[in-house]
Amino acid sequence: MGIFLFHCFLGIIKPPYKIGPVIRQINFIGARSLFVILFTGAFTGMVLALQGYYALRKVGSEGFLGSAVGLSLIRELGPVLTALMVVGRAGSAICAEIGIMRNSEQIDALECMAIDPHKYLMAPKFLAGIISLPLLTFVFDVIGIFGGYLVGVGLFGVNEGAYFQGMYSSVDWRDIHMGIVKSLVFGLLIIWIAAAKGYFLHYERSGGFGAEGVSRTTTNAVVLSSVTILVWNYLITAILL
Amino acid sequence: MEDGRKPIIQLIDVVKFFKQQKVLDKVSLTVREGTTMVIVGGSGQGKSVLLKHMLGLLKPDEGKVLVFGMDMAGISKKELKEVRQEYGVLFQNVALFDSMTVFDNVALPLRERTRLSEAEIRTQVEEKLAMMDLEGNDEKFPAQLSGGMKKRVGLARALILNPRIVFFDEPTTGLDVTRSNEIYRLFYKTQAQLKYTAVIVSHDVPKIFKLADYVALVAGGKIQECLTPEDFQLSENPAIKSFVKETMGPIYSSEEEEMGFYEADQR
Ligand SMILES: Nc1ncnc2c1ncn2[C@@H]1O[C@H](COP(=O)(O)OP(=O)(O)OP(=O)(O)O)[C@@H](O)[C@H]1O
Ligand SMILES: [Mg+2]
């Protein structure tokens, strides 16, 4: 899997560069995930405000609601939930697509045409994943903060100024930095696992044959990516804190 | 079979196992420049496996595959790519890119391997598709084609870059007689023009013999013999004899025998 990643990076670096396939993949991985991200982002922000309000009211510090919502979104929930959504939408699709291409000898055909599948197939996906994830995470965070605003300020009457002021003063560059690092790493991990699982379908221990092989491998890839994301989330937090 | 022409592909004592099953058992075969090698043999005897060794998709467990004198198992990725730039390949299952249209399938090698403009690509692709009698199907997807049409798209894709060596795994299986005759004529014509080396796996005996410079029979994991078509039909090798009798028998037998053959089938 490491060698695979290495070849994919060579594929990204080596000319000629083609922008069209990357845009198409960004559209697929990024733009088409937007709606899901908007939806989950809003509800995550709302539930954070809800929980946060009840917890903070007990100690009489509702004014910290803004900073609580903002920090948990930017540092943890934004990158993680965005990544999990993208795993479900794009990771599974990429694994299935490549797996089917492997199964029906389309990857062999590419190789025999002297077209490097790492460059032709994988490189645009990696680039798109690394570009899309931070952007989606950003959208998730912003929508989540407004969702929190809606519940906190709109529903419970927390002071509007305090909500944003508290957030503004407690979120500093390091938190944003952590969010960006996480989303970049998750973007890479998602595509890596999905693409490699599909690419090495024929080496699957349980046998990657036919439709069932593809579906089983795709399920494995989704589970593996999700777990990996949560583990790496912990690791990055531990390193950067 | 002495022949002055330069050997391009050499298989030397190639042994291939799949798990316990020995598919190729010390196969040796030489394909010479500018000649057409036809590989025949029963279903499941290892013809496609043999071809995949020449393509570098499978590695022999023992023995060597040399292409242009280079060992396919030992060369670097870059050298392998250079070798494959000379290849034009039709897989047995065609392996068209199923999420691309017919046009994009045939255009792909041009787009990825040359710097031609989109307009030039269009002319070349249209020309190849016309050659394969596929005009007006550019925008269809492989799933919307008939089996024979897929074969023809695969052939167009294999020939688009004017390769030096072509590998066709059953190019005419699933085509009607007229079409396959046309394809054979086309092979004949293009080979006369481009002087490519061809390795063709086919069940279309004896028709394919007209194209062949050499015929090799794969049976029992071995190349039984590699002979010119004329010698092949007269060979004393028991495996070849029975193959020739089976495949060409009805044509040469008298009419009564043939009637008997079909009646036996009906009973
Ligand atoms: N990837 C593989 N794994 C395991 N066994 C394989 C594999 N590929 C081929 N075989 C086995 O190798 C043998 C030869 O297969 P091959 O596809 O070369 O036959 P063939 O001569 O091309 O037959 P046909 O004329 O029907 O295409 C078969 O017994 C097949 O089961
Ligand atoms: Mg075959």
XYZ file of C-alpha atoms in Angstrom, chain B:
267
model
C 11.441 -23.769 -38.649
C 14.401 -21.705 -39.740
C 13.543 -18.199 -40.626
C 15.843 -15.266 -41.187
C 13.558 -12.771 -39.508
C 14.488 -11.375 -36.145
C 12.759 -12.905 -33.144
C 10.695 -10.296 -31.283
C 9.027 -12.371 -28.620
C 10.601 -15.451 -27.145
C 9.098 -17.674 -24.509
C 11.659 -19.998 -23.013
C 10.483 -22.956 -20.945
C 7.699 -20.976 -19.334
C 5.956 -22.742 -16.460
C 2.872 -21.264 -14.862
C 0.880 -22.540 -11.925
C -2.427 -21.282 -10.623
C -2.445 -22.734 -7.125
C -1.960 -26.461 -7.806
C -3.040 -26.336 -11.426
C -0.199 -26.389 -13.901
C -1.484 -24.373 -16.824
C 1.707 -23.922 -18.799
C 4.315 -26.636 -18.679
C 7.620 -25.582 -20.218
C 6.222 -23.649 -23.107
C 8.681 -22.332 -25.653
C 7.655 -20.200 -28.568
C 9.282 -17.654 -30.834
C 7.462 -14.913 -32.672
C 9.431 -13.304 -35.468
C 9.270 -9.786 -36.744
C 6.575 -9.091 -39.298
C 5.002 -12.529 -39.058
C 1.593 -13.609 -37.892
C 1.506 -16.262 -35.229
C -1.818 -17.952 -34.744
C -2.360 -19.800 -31.502
C -5.067 -22.435 -31.526
C -6.215 -25.012 -29.034
C -9.176 -26.205 -27.038
C -11.002 -24.045 -24.557
C -9.235 -23.713 -21.221
C -5.896 -24.957 -22.515
C -4.046 -21.796 -21.595
C -4.032 -19.661 -24.728
C -5.111 -16.497 -22.964
C -2.673 -17.195 -20.146
C 0.085 -17.532 -22.716
C -0.862 -14.204 -24.239
C -0.886 -12.500 -20.844
C 2.678 -13.608 -20.307
C 3.670 -11.869 -23.516
C 1.873 -8.747 -22.314
C 3.719 -8.829 -19.014
C 0.487 -9.120 -17.047
C 1.427 -12.521 -15.667
C 4.884 -13.523 -14.526
C 6.148 -17.032 -15.231
C 6.918 -19.249 -12.249
C 9.832 -20.652 -14.185
C 11.410 -19.762 -17.486
C 11.626 -16.463 -19.299
C 9.640 -14.198 -21.542
C 11.840 -12.043 -23.751
C 10.455 -9.169 -25.769
C 12.931 -7.295 -27.955
C 15.489 -9.386 -26.111
C 14.515 -7.984 -22.684
C 13.292 -10.170 -19.878
C 9.756 -9.041 -19.060
C 10.116 -10.117 -15.443
C 13.360 -8.257 -14.887
C 12.876 -4.902 -16.551
C 11.962 -1.651 -14.857
C 8.525 -0.097 -14.952
C 9.754 2.487 -17.391
C 11.208 -0.077 -19.801
C 8.042 -2.136 -19.566
C 6.074 0.954 -20.481
C 8.335 1.544 -23.463
C 7.828 -2.032 -24.639
C 4.090 -1.660 -24.278
C 4.047 1.496 -26.324
C 4.612 -0.806 -29.274
C 1.653 -2.987 -28.350
C -1.909 -3.048 -29.539
C -4.040 -5.404 -27.510
C -7.513 -6.884 -27.797
C -8.533 -8.796 -24.704
C -10.782 -11.818 -24.905
C -13.442 -9.971 -22.902
C -12.510 -6.777 -24.798
C -12.162 -4.770 -21.533
C -13.618 -1.547 -22.904
C -13.772 1.287 -20.392
C -17.404 0.945 -19.514
C -17.953 4.439 -18.196
C -16.685 6.034 -21.394
C -18.362 6.345 -24.757
C -17.150 4.399 -27.776
C -15.502 7.520 -29.093
C -13.632 8.221 -25.855
C -12.548 4.591 -25.627
C -10.890 4.704 -29.010
C -9.568 8.224 -28.433
C -7.996 7.452 -25.074
C -4.604 6.191 -26.317
C -4.337 9.248 -28.558
C -5.249 11.600 -25.742
C -2.906 10.069 -23.205
C 0.019 9.174 -25.391
C 0.171 11.808 -28.113
C -0.053 15.573 -28.283
C -2.555 15.697 -31.092
C -5.228 18.337 -31.060
C -8.809 17.360 -30.361
C -9.689 17.925 -34.034
C -6.941 15.599 -35.246
C -8.004 13.015 -32.706
C -11.548 13.234 -33.997
C -10.493 12.593 -37.595
C -8.352 9.618 -36.650
C -10.960 8.060 -34.413
C -13.723 8.552 -36.970
C -11.520 6.924 -39.571
C -10.846 3.859 -37.414
C -14.478 3.552 -36.423
C -15.502 3.749 -40.064
C -12.986 1.047 -40.857
C -14.717 -1.148 -38.299
C -18.140 -0.287 -39.674
C -19.151 1.537 -36.537
C -20.188 4.974 -37.803
C -22.904 6.606 -35.770
C -22.145 4.682 -32.606
C -19.666 7.182 -31.158
C -21.866 8.308 -28.325
C -22.973 4.879 -27.174
C -21.596 3.266 -24.053
C -20.111 -0.247 -24.164
C -23.118 -1.637 -22.294
C -25.310 -0.478 -25.180
C -23.365 -2.429 -27.808
C -23.758 -5.964 -29.060
C -20.988 -8.460 -28.377
C -19.620 -8.266 -31.910
C -19.715 -4.486 -31.876
C -17.658 -4.467 -28.680
C -15.046 -6.624 -30.399
C -14.866 -4.168 -33.253
C -14.527 -1.189 -30.921
C -11.752 -3.094 -29.141
C -10.017 -3.675 -32.470
C -10.300 -0.002 -33.364
C -8.807 0.896 -29.998
C -5.987 -1.622 -30.399
C -5.037 -0.357 -33.855
C -5.385 3.379 -33.287
C -1.722 4.044 -32.545
C -0.422 1.848 -35.382
C 1.358 -0.573 -33.054
C 4.360 -2.660 -34.010
C 3.027 -5.779 -32.347
C -0.628 -6.660 -32.042
C -2.168 -9.236 -29.736
C -5.691 -10.309 -30.528
C -7.451 -12.754 -28.256
C -10.258 -14.179 -30.351
C -10.864 -11.155 -32.571
C -13.709 -12.665 -34.534
C -15.543 -14.742 -31.960
C -19.110 -13.478 -31.910
C -18.954 -11.885 -35.323
C -21.025 -13.043 -38.268
C -19.266 -14.659 -41.213
C -19.321 -11.576 -43.435
C -17.960 -9.379 -40.708
C -15.238 -11.763 -39.711
C -14.194 -12.137 -43.330
C -14.025 -8.389 -43.516
C -11.936 -8.253 -40.367
C -9.542 -10.798 -41.842
C -9.264 -8.799 -45.022
C -8.610 -5.752 -42.895
C -5.858 -7.508 -40.961
C -4.325 -8.576 -44.202
C -4.441 -5.066 -45.598
C -3.191 -3.278 -42.488
C -0.423 -5.757 -41.993
C 0.728 -5.287 -45.548
C 0.760 -1.555 -44.896
C 2.130 -1.375 -41.382
C 4.172 -4.583 -41.320
C 3.252 -5.266 -37.744
C 3.890 -8.512 -35.951
C 0.713 -10.266 -34.910
C -0.146 -12.840 -32.296
C -3.702 -14.026 -32.760
C -5.571 -16.496 -30.612
C -8.452 -17.928 -32.565
C -10.954 -20.721 -32.797
C -11.742 -19.805 -36.370
C -9.963 -22.732 -37.965
C -9.312 -23.186 -40.850
C -10.113 -19.661 -42.021
C -7.518 -18.057 -39.827
C -4.842 -20.191 -41.465
C -4.962 -17.965 -44.519
C -3.596 -15.142 -42.394
C -1.072 -17.180 -40.505
C 2.620 -17.494 -41.146
C 2.848 -19.931 -38.266
C 0.314 -21.919 -36.317
C 0.926 -23.182 -32.802
C -1.316 -25.647 -31.018
C -1.611 -25.410 -27.262
C -2.672 -28.655 -25.639
C -1.856 -30.284 -22.348
C 0.010 -27.219 -21.135
C 2.481 -27.394 -23.999
C 2.957 -25.957 -27.434
C 2.543 -29.150 -29.387
C 4.278 -27.731 -32.371
C 4.682 -24.482 -34.200
C 4.465 -24.941 -37.954
C 3.451 -23.206 -41.129
C -0.258 -23.725 -41.846
C 0.493 -26.194 -44.633
C 2.782 -28.305 -42.501
C 0.378 -28.012 -39.591
C -2.393 -29.687 -41.541
C -0.106 -32.497 -42.553
C 1.599 -32.955 -39.207
C 2.052 -36.420 -37.793
C 1.860 -35.195 -34.189
C -1.148 -37.047 -32.730
C -2.502 -34.004 -30.880
C -2.349 -31.851 -33.991
C -3.745 -34.635 -36.124
C -6.801 -35.000 -33.956
C -7.206 -31.223 -33.738
C -7.064 -30.909 -37.501
C -9.473 -33.780 -37.915
C -11.929 -32.307 -35.416
C -11.881 -28.777 -36.729
C -11.493 -29.303 -40.431
C -13.010 -32.738 -40.748
C -16.527 -31.919 -41.877
C -15.281 -29.724 -44.698
C -13.297 -32.467 -46.305
C -15.559 -35.376 -45.549
C -18.147 -36.556 -48.042
C -21.693 -35.327 -47.897
C -23.109 -38.519 -46.458
C -20.755 -38.442 -43.570
C -21.776 -34.891 -42.860
C -25.450 -35.808 -42.938
C -24.704 -38.570 -40.535
C -22.889 -36.140 -38.277
C -25.857 -33.824 -37.980
C -28.455 -36.559 -37.734
C -26.565 -38.086 -34.883
C -26.885 -34.737 -33.217
C -30.647 -34.661 -33.583
C -31.245 -38.059 -32.182
